[in-house]
Coordinates of C-alpha atoms in Angstrom, one line a residue:
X1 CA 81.1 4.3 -41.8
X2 CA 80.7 8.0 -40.8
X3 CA 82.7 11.4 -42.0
X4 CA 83.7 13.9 -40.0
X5 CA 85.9 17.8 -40.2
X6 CA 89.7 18.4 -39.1
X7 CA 89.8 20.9 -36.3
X8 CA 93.5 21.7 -37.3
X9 CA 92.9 22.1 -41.3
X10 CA 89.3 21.9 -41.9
X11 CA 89.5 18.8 -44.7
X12 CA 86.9 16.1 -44.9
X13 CA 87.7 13.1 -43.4
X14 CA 85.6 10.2 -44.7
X15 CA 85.0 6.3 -44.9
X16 CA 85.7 6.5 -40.5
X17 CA 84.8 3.5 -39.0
X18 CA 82.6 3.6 -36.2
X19 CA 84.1 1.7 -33.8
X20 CA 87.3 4.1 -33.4
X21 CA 87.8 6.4 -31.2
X22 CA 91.0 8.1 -33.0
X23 CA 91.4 8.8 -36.9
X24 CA 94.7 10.7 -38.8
X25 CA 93.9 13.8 -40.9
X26 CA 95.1 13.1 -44.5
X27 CA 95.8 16.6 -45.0
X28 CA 97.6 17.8 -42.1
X29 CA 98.5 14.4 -40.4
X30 CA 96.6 15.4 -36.9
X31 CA 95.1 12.9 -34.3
X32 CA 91.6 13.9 -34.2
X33 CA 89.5 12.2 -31.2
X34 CA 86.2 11.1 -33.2
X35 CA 83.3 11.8 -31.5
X36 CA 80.9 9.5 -29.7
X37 CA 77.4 9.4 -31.2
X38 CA 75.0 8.3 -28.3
X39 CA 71.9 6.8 -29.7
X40 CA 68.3 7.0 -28.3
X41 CA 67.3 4.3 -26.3
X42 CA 64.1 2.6 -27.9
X43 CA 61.2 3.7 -26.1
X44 CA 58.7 1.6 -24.9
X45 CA 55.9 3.1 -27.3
X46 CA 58.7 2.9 -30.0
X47 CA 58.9 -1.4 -29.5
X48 CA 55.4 -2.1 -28.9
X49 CA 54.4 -3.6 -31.5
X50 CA 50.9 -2.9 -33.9
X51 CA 48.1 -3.9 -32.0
X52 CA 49.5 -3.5 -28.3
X53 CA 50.0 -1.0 -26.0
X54 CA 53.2 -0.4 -24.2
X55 CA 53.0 -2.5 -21.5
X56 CA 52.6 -5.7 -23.9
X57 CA 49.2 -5.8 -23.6
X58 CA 46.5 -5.9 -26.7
X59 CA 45.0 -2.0 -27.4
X60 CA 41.5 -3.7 -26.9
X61 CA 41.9 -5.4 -23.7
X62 CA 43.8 -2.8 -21.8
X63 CA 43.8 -3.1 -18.1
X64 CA 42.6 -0.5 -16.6
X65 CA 44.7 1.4 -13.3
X66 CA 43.2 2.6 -10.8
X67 CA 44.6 4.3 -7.5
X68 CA 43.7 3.2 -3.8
X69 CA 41.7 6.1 -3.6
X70 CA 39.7 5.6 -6.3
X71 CA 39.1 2.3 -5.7
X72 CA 37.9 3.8 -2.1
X73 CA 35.6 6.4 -4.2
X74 CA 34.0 3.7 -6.2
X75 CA 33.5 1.0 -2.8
X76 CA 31.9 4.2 -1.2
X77 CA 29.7 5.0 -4.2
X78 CA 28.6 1.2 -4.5
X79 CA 27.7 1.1 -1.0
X80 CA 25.7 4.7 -1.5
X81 CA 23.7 3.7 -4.5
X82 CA 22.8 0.1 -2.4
X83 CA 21.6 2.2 0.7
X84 CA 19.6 4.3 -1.8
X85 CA 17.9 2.1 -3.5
X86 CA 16.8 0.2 -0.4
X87 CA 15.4 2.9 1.3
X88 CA 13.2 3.7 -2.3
X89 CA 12.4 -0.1 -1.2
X90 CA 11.1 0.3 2.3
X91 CA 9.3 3.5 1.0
X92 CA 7.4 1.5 -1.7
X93 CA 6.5 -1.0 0.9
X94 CA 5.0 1.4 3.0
X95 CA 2.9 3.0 0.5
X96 CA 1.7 0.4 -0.8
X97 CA 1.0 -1.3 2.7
X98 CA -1.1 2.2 3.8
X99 CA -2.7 2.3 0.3
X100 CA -4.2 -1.3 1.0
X101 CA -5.2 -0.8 4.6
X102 CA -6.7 2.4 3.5
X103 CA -8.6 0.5 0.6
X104 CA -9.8 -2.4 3.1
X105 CA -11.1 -0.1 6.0
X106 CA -12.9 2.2 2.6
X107 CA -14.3 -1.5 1.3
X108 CA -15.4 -2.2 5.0
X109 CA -17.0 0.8 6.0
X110 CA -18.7 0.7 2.5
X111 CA -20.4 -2.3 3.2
X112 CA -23.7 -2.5 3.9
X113 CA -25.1 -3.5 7.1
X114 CA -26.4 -7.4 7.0
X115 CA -29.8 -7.6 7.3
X116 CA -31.1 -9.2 10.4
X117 CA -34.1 -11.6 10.0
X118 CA -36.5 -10.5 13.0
X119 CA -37.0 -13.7 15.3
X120 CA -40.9 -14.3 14.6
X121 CA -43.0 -14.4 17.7
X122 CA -45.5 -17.0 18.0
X123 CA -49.3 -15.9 16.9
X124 CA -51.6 -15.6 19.4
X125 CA -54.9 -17.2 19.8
X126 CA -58.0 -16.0 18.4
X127 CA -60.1 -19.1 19.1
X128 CA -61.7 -18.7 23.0
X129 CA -60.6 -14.8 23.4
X130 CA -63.6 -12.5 24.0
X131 CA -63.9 -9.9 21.0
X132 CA -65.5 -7.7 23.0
X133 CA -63.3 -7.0 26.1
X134 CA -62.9 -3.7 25.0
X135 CA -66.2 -2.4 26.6
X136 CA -65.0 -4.0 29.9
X137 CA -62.2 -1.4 30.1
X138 CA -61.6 1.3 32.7
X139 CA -59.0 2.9 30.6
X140 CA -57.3 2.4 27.1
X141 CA -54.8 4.9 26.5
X142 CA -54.0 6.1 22.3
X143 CA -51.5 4.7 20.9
X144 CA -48.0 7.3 20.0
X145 CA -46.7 7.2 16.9
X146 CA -42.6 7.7 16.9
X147 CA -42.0 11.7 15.9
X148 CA -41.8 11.4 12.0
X149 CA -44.3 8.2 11.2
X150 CA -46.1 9.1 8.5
X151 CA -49.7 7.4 7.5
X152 CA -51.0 7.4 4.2
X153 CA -53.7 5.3 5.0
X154 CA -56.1 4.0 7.2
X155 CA -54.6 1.0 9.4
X156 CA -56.5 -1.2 11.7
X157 CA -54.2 -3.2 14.5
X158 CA -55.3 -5.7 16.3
X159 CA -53.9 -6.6 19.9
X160 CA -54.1 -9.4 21.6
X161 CA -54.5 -8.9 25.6
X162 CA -54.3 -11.7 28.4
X163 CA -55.3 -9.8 31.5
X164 CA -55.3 -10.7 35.4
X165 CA -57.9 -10.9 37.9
X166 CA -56.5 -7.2 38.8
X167 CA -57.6 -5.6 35.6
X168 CA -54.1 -4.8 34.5
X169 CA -52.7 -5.9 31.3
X170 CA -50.4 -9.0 31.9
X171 CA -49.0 -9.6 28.1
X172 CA -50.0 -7.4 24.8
X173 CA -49.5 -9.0 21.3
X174 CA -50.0 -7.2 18.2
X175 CA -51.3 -9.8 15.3
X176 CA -51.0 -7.7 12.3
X177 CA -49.4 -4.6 11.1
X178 CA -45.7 -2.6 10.7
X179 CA -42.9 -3.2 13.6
X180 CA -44.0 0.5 14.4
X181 CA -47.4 0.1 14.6
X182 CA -47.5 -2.7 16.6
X183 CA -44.8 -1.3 19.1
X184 CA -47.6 1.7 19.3
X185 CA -50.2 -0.2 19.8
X186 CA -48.7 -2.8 22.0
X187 CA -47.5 -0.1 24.5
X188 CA -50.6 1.4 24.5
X189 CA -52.4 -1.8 25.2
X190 CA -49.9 -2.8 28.3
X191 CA -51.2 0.4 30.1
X192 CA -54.8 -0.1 29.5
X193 CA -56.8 -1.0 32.7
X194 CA -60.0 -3.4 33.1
X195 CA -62.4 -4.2 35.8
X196 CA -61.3 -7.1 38.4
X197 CA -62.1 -10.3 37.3
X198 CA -62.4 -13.5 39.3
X199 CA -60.4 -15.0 37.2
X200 CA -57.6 -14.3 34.0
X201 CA -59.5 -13.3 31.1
X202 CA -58.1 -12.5 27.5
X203 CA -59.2 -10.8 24.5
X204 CA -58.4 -8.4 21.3
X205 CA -57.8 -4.7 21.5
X206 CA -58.5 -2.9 18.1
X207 CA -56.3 -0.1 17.5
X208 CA -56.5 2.5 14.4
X209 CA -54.1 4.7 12.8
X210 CA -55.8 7.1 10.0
X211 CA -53.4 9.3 7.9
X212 CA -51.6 12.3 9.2

């Protein structure tokens, strides 16, 4: 039921149903149009019920919208962040590639040098060699020390010498001493000179080295 005011008289009309569309004044006897009351709509927030949004869906679980573009946006950002991280990739491999060749050629050139065993050369005779060849000798050059030797003692090196029926030294074989010492003497020996012989002789050259 609703109420509404004559236009003609002004009085009250009340107790108007709502379905009509025409109602008599009691005072004055006019038709009065009555007046259409347009109601909202319910709105989709209005209906949704507690709990859900207003597309039916629960306010937790909301699905989220997203345009074309933005879906573009986030592809193209995925595809940036991949690239990115695998070039930080290949860069870590190739530090850490350099870093370990560069630690293997430190470790290799730190190395020491092996040590070489010197292949030992077979001791000459003494038995049957004539200790005294020296006094047969034309010339017996000094032994040369190497530029730097330095003697801190006196040294005695003995050479063994096979010589030809020439006089000229044909082999010279240190028996005792340093690897320099006996290269000195043994080069000095090679160019010593005897007298001619009827036949190959050998013998010991005595060589000393006193301190510098």
């Amino acid at each position: 039921m609703k109420a509404i005011t004559c236009p003609q008289c002004g009085g009250l009309i009340q107790e108007i149903a709502e379905n009509r569309t025409i109602a008599d004044c009691e005072y004055c006897g006019a038709k009065i149009l009555v007046p259409f009351e347009k109601k909202p709509l319910p709105s989709a927030v209005s209906t949704a019920r507690p709990g859900f949004n207003a597309f039916g869906y629960p306010v937790d679980d909301e699905v989220p919208f997203t345009t074309p573009a933005e879906e573009n946006n986030n592809l193209a950002g995925k595809v940036t962040g991949f690239m990115s991280a695998a070039v930080l990739l290949i860069a870590a491999i190739g530090i850490f590639v350099a870093f370990t060749s560069k630690s293997r050629s430190q470790a290799n050139s730190a190395a020491p040098t092996a040590y070489r065993t010197p292949t030992p050369r077979p001791t000459p005779p003494r038995i049957g060699v004539d200790k005294d060849i020296q006094s047969r000798a034309v010339s017996l050059p000094k032994a040369v020390l190497p530029k730097g030797t330095v003697i801190v003692s006196q040294i005695k090196v003995e050479v063994f010498v096979k010589i030809d029926e020439k006089g000229n030294v044909a082999l010279a074989q240190a028996y005792t001493g340093t690897e320099v010492l006996k290269t000195a003497a043994e080069q000095a020996a090679k160019q010593a000179k005897f007298k001619p012989t009827e036949k190959e002789i050998s013998g010991i050259l005595v060589y000393e080295f006193s301190p510098n």
